[in-house]
Every structure is written in structure tokens, then in C-alpha cells.
Amino acid sequence: STVKTSIVLSSESRKELAKQAKVTKEERRAQLDGRHMYLISRLADGIDLSEQQVEEIIISDDKFQLVEQFFAPSGLKKLLFFYQDVLQQKSNASLRPDGSTNNLPQKKLFITTGSTEDFTGTCAFFLRTSDEVITASNVSQEANFGMFDCTNGNILQGLEFFLSQIMIPALKSQQNWGAVKEGLKNSQIQEFLYEVDKFVSTLSSSRQNIEDKIQLTKVDIDIYVRNLQNPSDYINAG
């Protein structure tokens, strides 16, 4: 009787939670404006998802408030999205004999602070250029969008590609350097670009060193020494 009551209450609780989640999603959907649609459009362009799918994901995300904090005056400087495999537990999965359940990896887009989940896939990011409040009219100027791919957790390779193939070519073709009138002819700008190139070379060397590393195997010494009885045994063991 107690077990049956517990199951009924659990079922009712799940229904109530689902109802609350649906209400929250619709409230968030009603809040969406040009700023949100700009983010959604950029994400859909960069990731193999439709705008409708991205919208549904964002309004369902537990960290939806980070989007609003990004838009606020003097708000978050960055807004991060990870798109990668995440273990999803089947709702009807039964427990294994050892008490575990069947978990399957599934691609998922989610908002993140960047410090709570391992990064193993693609990162899509928005960076603020000022402390101004982000509005529907200025979001395309105030929020810079970018992505880098770190499939299988290869962060060094992803960062190296992002800098060498995207950022450095963009910087070297930049005509407007603000207060620096000479642009690329300015010695400080040239020094800056030189240091960025050098940093990318260091990344490349570090990545190659890691990929070429020698993995030592732990050896059980006891199998070689347990039966040593005379000098010839020691020579053979050596």
C-alpha cells in the first residue's frame, strides 16, 4: 500500500513539474524579441539546427537567465553555448543488475558558464564590445559571434585553427584600428600581430608534442623476481 501511494505521488509530481515547465517555457517565449532572435539566427547558422529548434532549446534551458544578464547594461561579458554529446537516460530505462541505467550519448545544445561542464565538442560564443545595454537595434554591433570546434576534447587544435584560420586573417585585413590612424603600418599593431602569430606557433608545437608523447606502461616487476634463486636467474631477469 505504501509503495503504491509513493508511485502515485511520484506520477502526480512529475505531471506537476511538466506543467510548470510548460508554463515557464511559454512565459519565456513571450519575452523573446529582436535580440533573442539575432542570437538564435547566428546559432542556427553555425550549428546544424533550425531556428525553431534553437528557440525551443533556449527557452527550455535552466540557464536561460544568463541570456538576460548578457543583455543588461554592464552585464555578462560573454555568453557561451556548448554543442556536444551528452549522456541521456531513457525515461523507460530499467536498472541493470549493478544498479546502473542505460545511458546513450546524444548531441545537445545548451547554455553554459564554461566552468561546470567538460568541453568536448563545439563552442558557440557571443562577446560584448561595451557596457551599453544591448537592444534589438544595436545587438548586431554590440555582440560579436564566433565558434570553435574542439571535437573529442582537442581544445589546443580547435583554438589553433580558430586563431590561425579565422582571427589572424581577419585582423590582418582590418582597415579600422580606432585611434591608430596608420593601421597595419603602425609598429605597435605589427608587434601585436607578430606576438599573436608566435602564440599560434607555440600552440601548434604544444599540440604536436602532446600527440607524439610516449605512453609508458606499468610493469609488474614481481613476475620477474619472485622465482630468483641463483646468479643465472638474475642474469636472465636482467
CSV table of C-alpha atoms in Angstrom, one decimal:
chain,number,residue,atom,x,y,z
A,1,SER,CA,0.0,0.0,0.0
A,2,THR,CA,2.8,2.4,0.9
A,3,VAL,CA,4.7,1.6,-2.3
A,4,LYS,CA,1.5,2.2,-4.4
A,5,THR,CA,0.9,5.6,-2.8
A,6,SER,CA,4.5,6.5,-3.4
A,7,ILE,CA,4.2,5.7,-7.1
A,8,VAL,CA,1.0,7.7,-7.4
A,9,LEU,CA,2.5,10.7,-5.7
A,10,SER,CA,5.6,10.4,-7.9
A,11,SER,CA,3.5,10.3,-11.0
A,12,GLU,CA,1.5,13.4,-9.9
A,13,SER,CA,4.7,15.2,-9.0
A,14,ARG,CA,6.1,14.6,-12.5
A,15,LYS,CA,2.9,15.8,-14.1
A,16,GLU,CA,3.0,19.0,-12.0
A,17,LEU,CA,6.7,19.6,-12.8
A,18,ALA,CA,6.0,19.1,-16.5
A,19,LYS,CA,3.1,21.6,-16.3
A,20,GLN,CA,5.3,24.2,-14.6
A,21,ALA,CA,8.0,23.7,-17.1
A,22,LYS,CA,5.5,24.3,-20.0
A,23,VAL,CA,4.2,27.5,-18.3
A,24,THR,CA,7.8,28.7,-17.9
A,25,LYS,CA,8.7,28.0,-21.5
A,26,GLU,CA,5.7,29.9,-22.8
A,27,GLU,CA,6.5,32.9,-20.5
A,28,ARG,CA,10.0,32.9,-21.9
A,29,ARG,CA,8.7,32.6,-25.4
A,30,ALA,CA,6.6,35.7,-24.9
A,31,GLN,CA,9.7,37.6,-23.8
A,32,LEU,CA,11.6,36.9,-27.0
A,33,ASP,CA,12.4,39.9,-29.1
A,34,GLY,CA,14.8,41.0,-31.8
A,35,ARG,CA,17.8,40.5,-29.5
A,36,HIS,CA,17.0,36.9,-28.8
A,37,MET,CA,16.1,36.2,-32.5
A,38,TYR,CA,19.5,37.6,-33.5
A,39,LEU,CA,21.3,35.1,-31.2
A,40,ILE,CA,19.0,32.3,-32.4
A,41,SER,CA,19.7,33.1,-36.0
A,42,ARG,CA,23.5,33.1,-35.5
A,43,LEU,CA,23.4,29.8,-33.6
A,44,ALA,CA,21.3,28.2,-36.3
A,45,ASP,CA,23.7,29.4,-39.0
A,46,GLY,CA,26.7,27.9,-37.1
A,47,ILE,CA,25.1,24.7,-35.9
A,48,ASP,CA,23.2,22.1,-37.9
A,49,LEU,CA,19.8,23.0,-36.3
A,50,SER,CA,16.8,25.1,-37.4
A,51,GLU,CA,15.9,28.4,-35.8
A,52,GLN,CA,12.8,26.8,-34.3
A,53,GLN,CA,14.9,24.0,-32.7
A,54,VAL,CA,17.3,26.6,-31.3
A,55,GLU,CA,14.5,28.7,-29.9
A,56,GLU,CA,12.9,25.7,-28.2
A,57,ILE,CA,16.3,24.7,-26.7
A,58,ILE,CA,17.0,28.2,-25.3
A,59,ILE,CA,13.6,28.7,-23.6
A,60,SER,CA,13.9,25.2,-22.1
A,61,ASP,CA,17.4,25.8,-20.7
A,62,ASP,CA,17.8,26.0,-16.9
A,63,LYS,CA,20.4,28.8,-17.5
A,64,PHE,CA,18.1,31.0,-19.6
A,65,GLN,CA,18.7,33.9,-17.2
A,66,LEU,CA,22.3,34.2,-18.4
A,67,VAL,CA,20.9,35.5,-21.7
A,68,GLU,CA,19.1,38.3,-19.9
A,69,GLN,CA,22.2,39.0,-17.9
A,70,PHE,CA,24.2,39.3,-21.1
A,71,PHE,CA,21.8,41.9,-22.5
A,72,ALA,CA,21.8,44.0,-19.3
A,73,PRO,CA,23.8,47.2,-19.0
A,74,SER,CA,27.3,46.3,-17.7
A,75,GLY,CA,26.1,42.7,-18.0
A,76,LEU,CA,28.0,39.5,-18.7
A,77,LYS,CA,30.9,39.9,-21.0
A,78,LYS,CA,30.4,36.5,-22.7
A,79,LEU,CA,27.5,34.1,-23.4
A,80,LEU,CA,28.6,30.6,-24.1
A,81,PHE,CA,26.8,27.6,-25.8
A,82,PHE,CA,28.2,24.1,-26.0
A,83,TYR,CA,27.0,21.7,-28.7
A,84,GLN,CA,28.3,18.2,-27.9
A,85,ASP,CA,27.4,14.7,-26.9
A,86,VAL,CA,25.7,14.4,-23.5
A,87,LEU,CA,24.6,11.2,-21.8
A,88,GLN,CA,20.8,11.0,-22.0
A,89,GLN,CA,19.0,8.5,-19.8
A,90,LYS,CA,16.0,6.8,-21.4
A,91,SER,CA,12.8,7.6,-19.5
A,92,ASN,CA,11.8,4.0,-19.6
A,93,ALA,CA,15.2,2.5,-18.9
A,94,SER,CA,15.3,-0.2,-16.4
A,95,LEU,CA,18.1,-0.7,-13.8
A,96,ARG,CA,20.9,-3.1,-14.6
A,97,PRO,CA,21.8,-5.8,-12.0
A,98,ASP,CA,24.6,-3.5,-10.8
A,99,GLY,CA,22.1,-0.6,-10.2
A,100,SER,CA,23.2,1.5,-13.2
A,101,THR,CA,21.0,2.5,-16.1
A,102,ASN,CA,21.4,2.6,-19.9
A,103,ASN,CA,22.8,6.0,-20.9
A,104,LEU,CA,23.1,7.0,-24.5
A,105,PRO,CA,25.3,9.8,-25.9
A,106,GLN,CA,23.2,12.4,-27.8
A,107,LYS,CA,24.1,15.8,-29.3
A,108,LYS,CA,22.8,18.6,-27.3
A,109,LEU,CA,23.0,22.4,-27.4
A,110,PHE,CA,23.0,24.1,-24.0
A,111,ILE,CA,23.9,27.4,-22.3
A,112,THR,CA,26.9,27.2,-20.0
A,113,THR,CA,29.2,29.3,-17.9
A,114,GLY,CA,32.1,27.3,-19.3
A,115,SER,CA,33.2,26.1,-15.8
A,116,THR,CA,30.7,23.4,-14.9
A,117,GLU,CA,30.8,21.0,-17.9
A,118,ASP,CA,33.7,19.3,-19.7
A,119,PHE,CA,34.2,20.8,-23.2
A,120,THR,CA,34.3,18.1,-25.8
A,121,GLY,CA,32.5,19.4,-28.9
A,122,THR,CA,31.7,22.8,-30.4
A,123,CYS,CA,31.6,26.1,-28.5
A,124,ALA,CA,29.5,29.0,-29.9
A,125,PHE,CA,30.1,32.3,-28.1
A,126,PHE,CA,28.9,35.9,-28.0
A,127,LEU,CA,31.2,38.6,-26.7
A,128,ARG,CA,30.2,42.1,-25.7
A,129,THR,CA,32.1,45.1,-27.1
A,130,SER,CA,31.0,47.6,-24.4
A,131,ASP,CA,29.0,48.0,-21.2
A,132,GLU,CA,26.0,49.6,-23.1
A,133,VAL,CA,22.6,47.9,-22.7
A,134,ILE,CA,22.0,45.6,-25.6
A,135,THR,CA,18.9,46.4,-27.6
A,136,ALA,CA,17.2,45.0,-30.7
A,137,SER,CA,18.7,47.8,-32.7
A,138,ASN,CA,22.3,47.5,-31.6
A,139,VAL,CA,22.7,43.8,-30.9
A,140,SER,CA,24.5,43.1,-34.2
A,141,GLN,CA,27.1,45.7,-33.3
A,142,GLU,CA,27.4,45.0,-29.6
A,143,ALA,CA,27.5,41.2,-29.6
A,144,ASN,CA,30.3,39.5,-31.6
A,145,PHE,CA,29.6,35.9,-32.6
A,146,GLY,CA,32.2,33.2,-33.0
A,147,MET,CA,32.7,29.4,-32.8
A,148,PHE,CA,35.5,26.9,-32.4
A,149,ASP,CA,35.4,23.2,-32.8
A,150,CYS,CA,37.1,21.0,-30.2
A,151,THR,CA,35.7,17.6,-31.2
A,152,ASN,CA,36.8,14.8,-28.9
A,153,GLY,CA,38.1,17.5,-26.4
A,154,ASN,CA,41.0,18.5,-28.6
A,155,ILE,CA,41.0,22.1,-27.3
A,156,LEU,CA,44.5,23.0,-28.5
A,157,GLN,CA,43.8,22.0,-32.1
A,158,GLY,CA,40.4,23.9,-32.0
A,159,LEU,CA,42.0,27.0,-30.6
A,160,GLU,CA,44.9,26.9,-33.1
A,161,PHE,CA,42.5,26.5,-36.0
A,162,PHE,CA,40.3,29.4,-34.8
A,163,LEU,CA,43.2,31.8,-34.4
A,164,SER,CA,45.2,30.8,-37.5
A,165,GLN,CA,42.3,30.4,-39.9
A,166,ILE,CA,39.8,33.0,-38.7
A,167,MET,CA,41.1,35.6,-36.2
A,168,ILE,CA,44.5,36.3,-37.7
A,169,PRO,CA,43.3,36.7,-41.3
A,170,ALA,CA,40.5,38.9,-40.0
A,171,LEU,CA,43.0,41.1,-38.0
A,172,LYS,CA,45.4,41.4,-40.9
A,173,SER,CA,42.6,42.6,-43.2
A,174,GLN,CA,41.3,45.1,-40.6
A,175,GLN,CA,41.3,48.6,-42.0
A,176,ASN,CA,40.0,50.5,-39.0
A,177,TRP,CA,42.1,50.3,-35.8
A,178,GLY,CA,40.3,53.1,-33.9
A,179,ALA,CA,42.6,55.8,-32.7
A,180,VAL,CA,45.6,54.2,-34.5
A,181,LYS,CA,45.5,56.1,-37.8
A,182,GLU,CA,48.3,54.3,-39.5
A,183,GLY,CA,46.6,50.9,-39.1
A,184,LEU,CA,48.7,48.0,-40.1
A,185,LYS,CA,51.7,50.2,-40.7
A,186,ASN,CA,51.8,51.2,-37.0
A,187,SER,CA,54.7,49.5,-35.2
A,188,GLN,CA,52.6,48.6,-32.2
A,189,ILE,CA,50.0,46.9,-34.4
A,190,GLN,CA,52.8,45.0,-36.2
A,191,GLU,CA,54.2,43.9,-32.9
A,192,PHE,CA,50.8,42.7,-31.7
A,193,LEU,CA,50.2,40.6,-34.8
A,194,TYR,CA,53.7,39.2,-34.5
A,195,GLU,CA,53.0,38.1,-31.0
A,196,VAL,CA,49.7,36.5,-32.0
A,197,ASP,CA,51.5,34.6,-34.8
A,198,LYS,CA,54.1,33.5,-32.3
A,199,PHE,CA,51.4,32.3,-29.8
A,200,VAL,CA,49.8,30.2,-32.5
A,201,SER,CA,53.1,28.6,-33.3
A,202,THR,CA,53.5,27.8,-29.6
A,203,LEU,CA,50.0,26.2,-29.6
A,204,SER,CA,50.9,24.1,-32.7
A,205,SER,CA,54.2,22.9,-31.1
A,206,SER,CA,52.4,22.0,-27.8
A,207,ARG,CA,49.7,20.1,-29.6
A,208,GLN,CA,52.3,18.1,-31.7
A,209,ASN,CA,54.4,17.3,-28.6
A,210,ILE,CA,51.3,16.0,-26.8
A,211,GLU,CA,50.2,13.9,-29.8
A,212,ASP,CA,53.7,12.4,-30.1
A,213,LYS,CA,54.2,11.6,-26.5
A,214,ILE,CA,55.3,8.2,-25.3
A,215,GLN,CA,52.9,6.4,-23.1
A,216,LEU,CA,54.7,4.3,-20.5
A,217,THR,CA,53.1,1.0,-19.4
A,218,LYS,CA,53.2,0.0,-15.8
A,219,VAL,CA,55.0,-3.3,-15.5
A,220,ASP,CA,54.5,-5.9,-12.7
A,221,ILE,CA,58.1,-6.5,-11.5
A,222,ASP,CA,57.1,-9.3,-9.3
A,223,ILE,CA,56.7,-11.8,-12.2
A,224,TYR,CA,60.4,-11.4,-12.9
A,225,VAL,CA,61.8,-11.6,-9.4
A,226,ARG,CA,59.6,-14.0,-7.5
A,227,ASN,CA,61.5,-17.2,-8.5
A,228,LEU,CA,65.1,-15.9,-8.5
A,229,GLN,CA,67.3,-18.5,-6.8
A,230,ASN,CA,70.8,-18.3,-8.3
A,231,PRO,CA,73.1,-15.8,-10.2
A,232,SER,CA,72.0,-17.1,-13.6
A,233,ASP,CA,68.3,-16.4,-12.7
A,234,TYR,CA,69.4,-12.8,-12.0
A,235,ILE,CA,71.2,-12.5,-15.4
A,236,ASN,CA,68.1,-13.8,-17.2
A,237,ALA,CA,65.8,-11.5,-15.4
A,238,GLY,CA,68.1,-8.6,-16.3
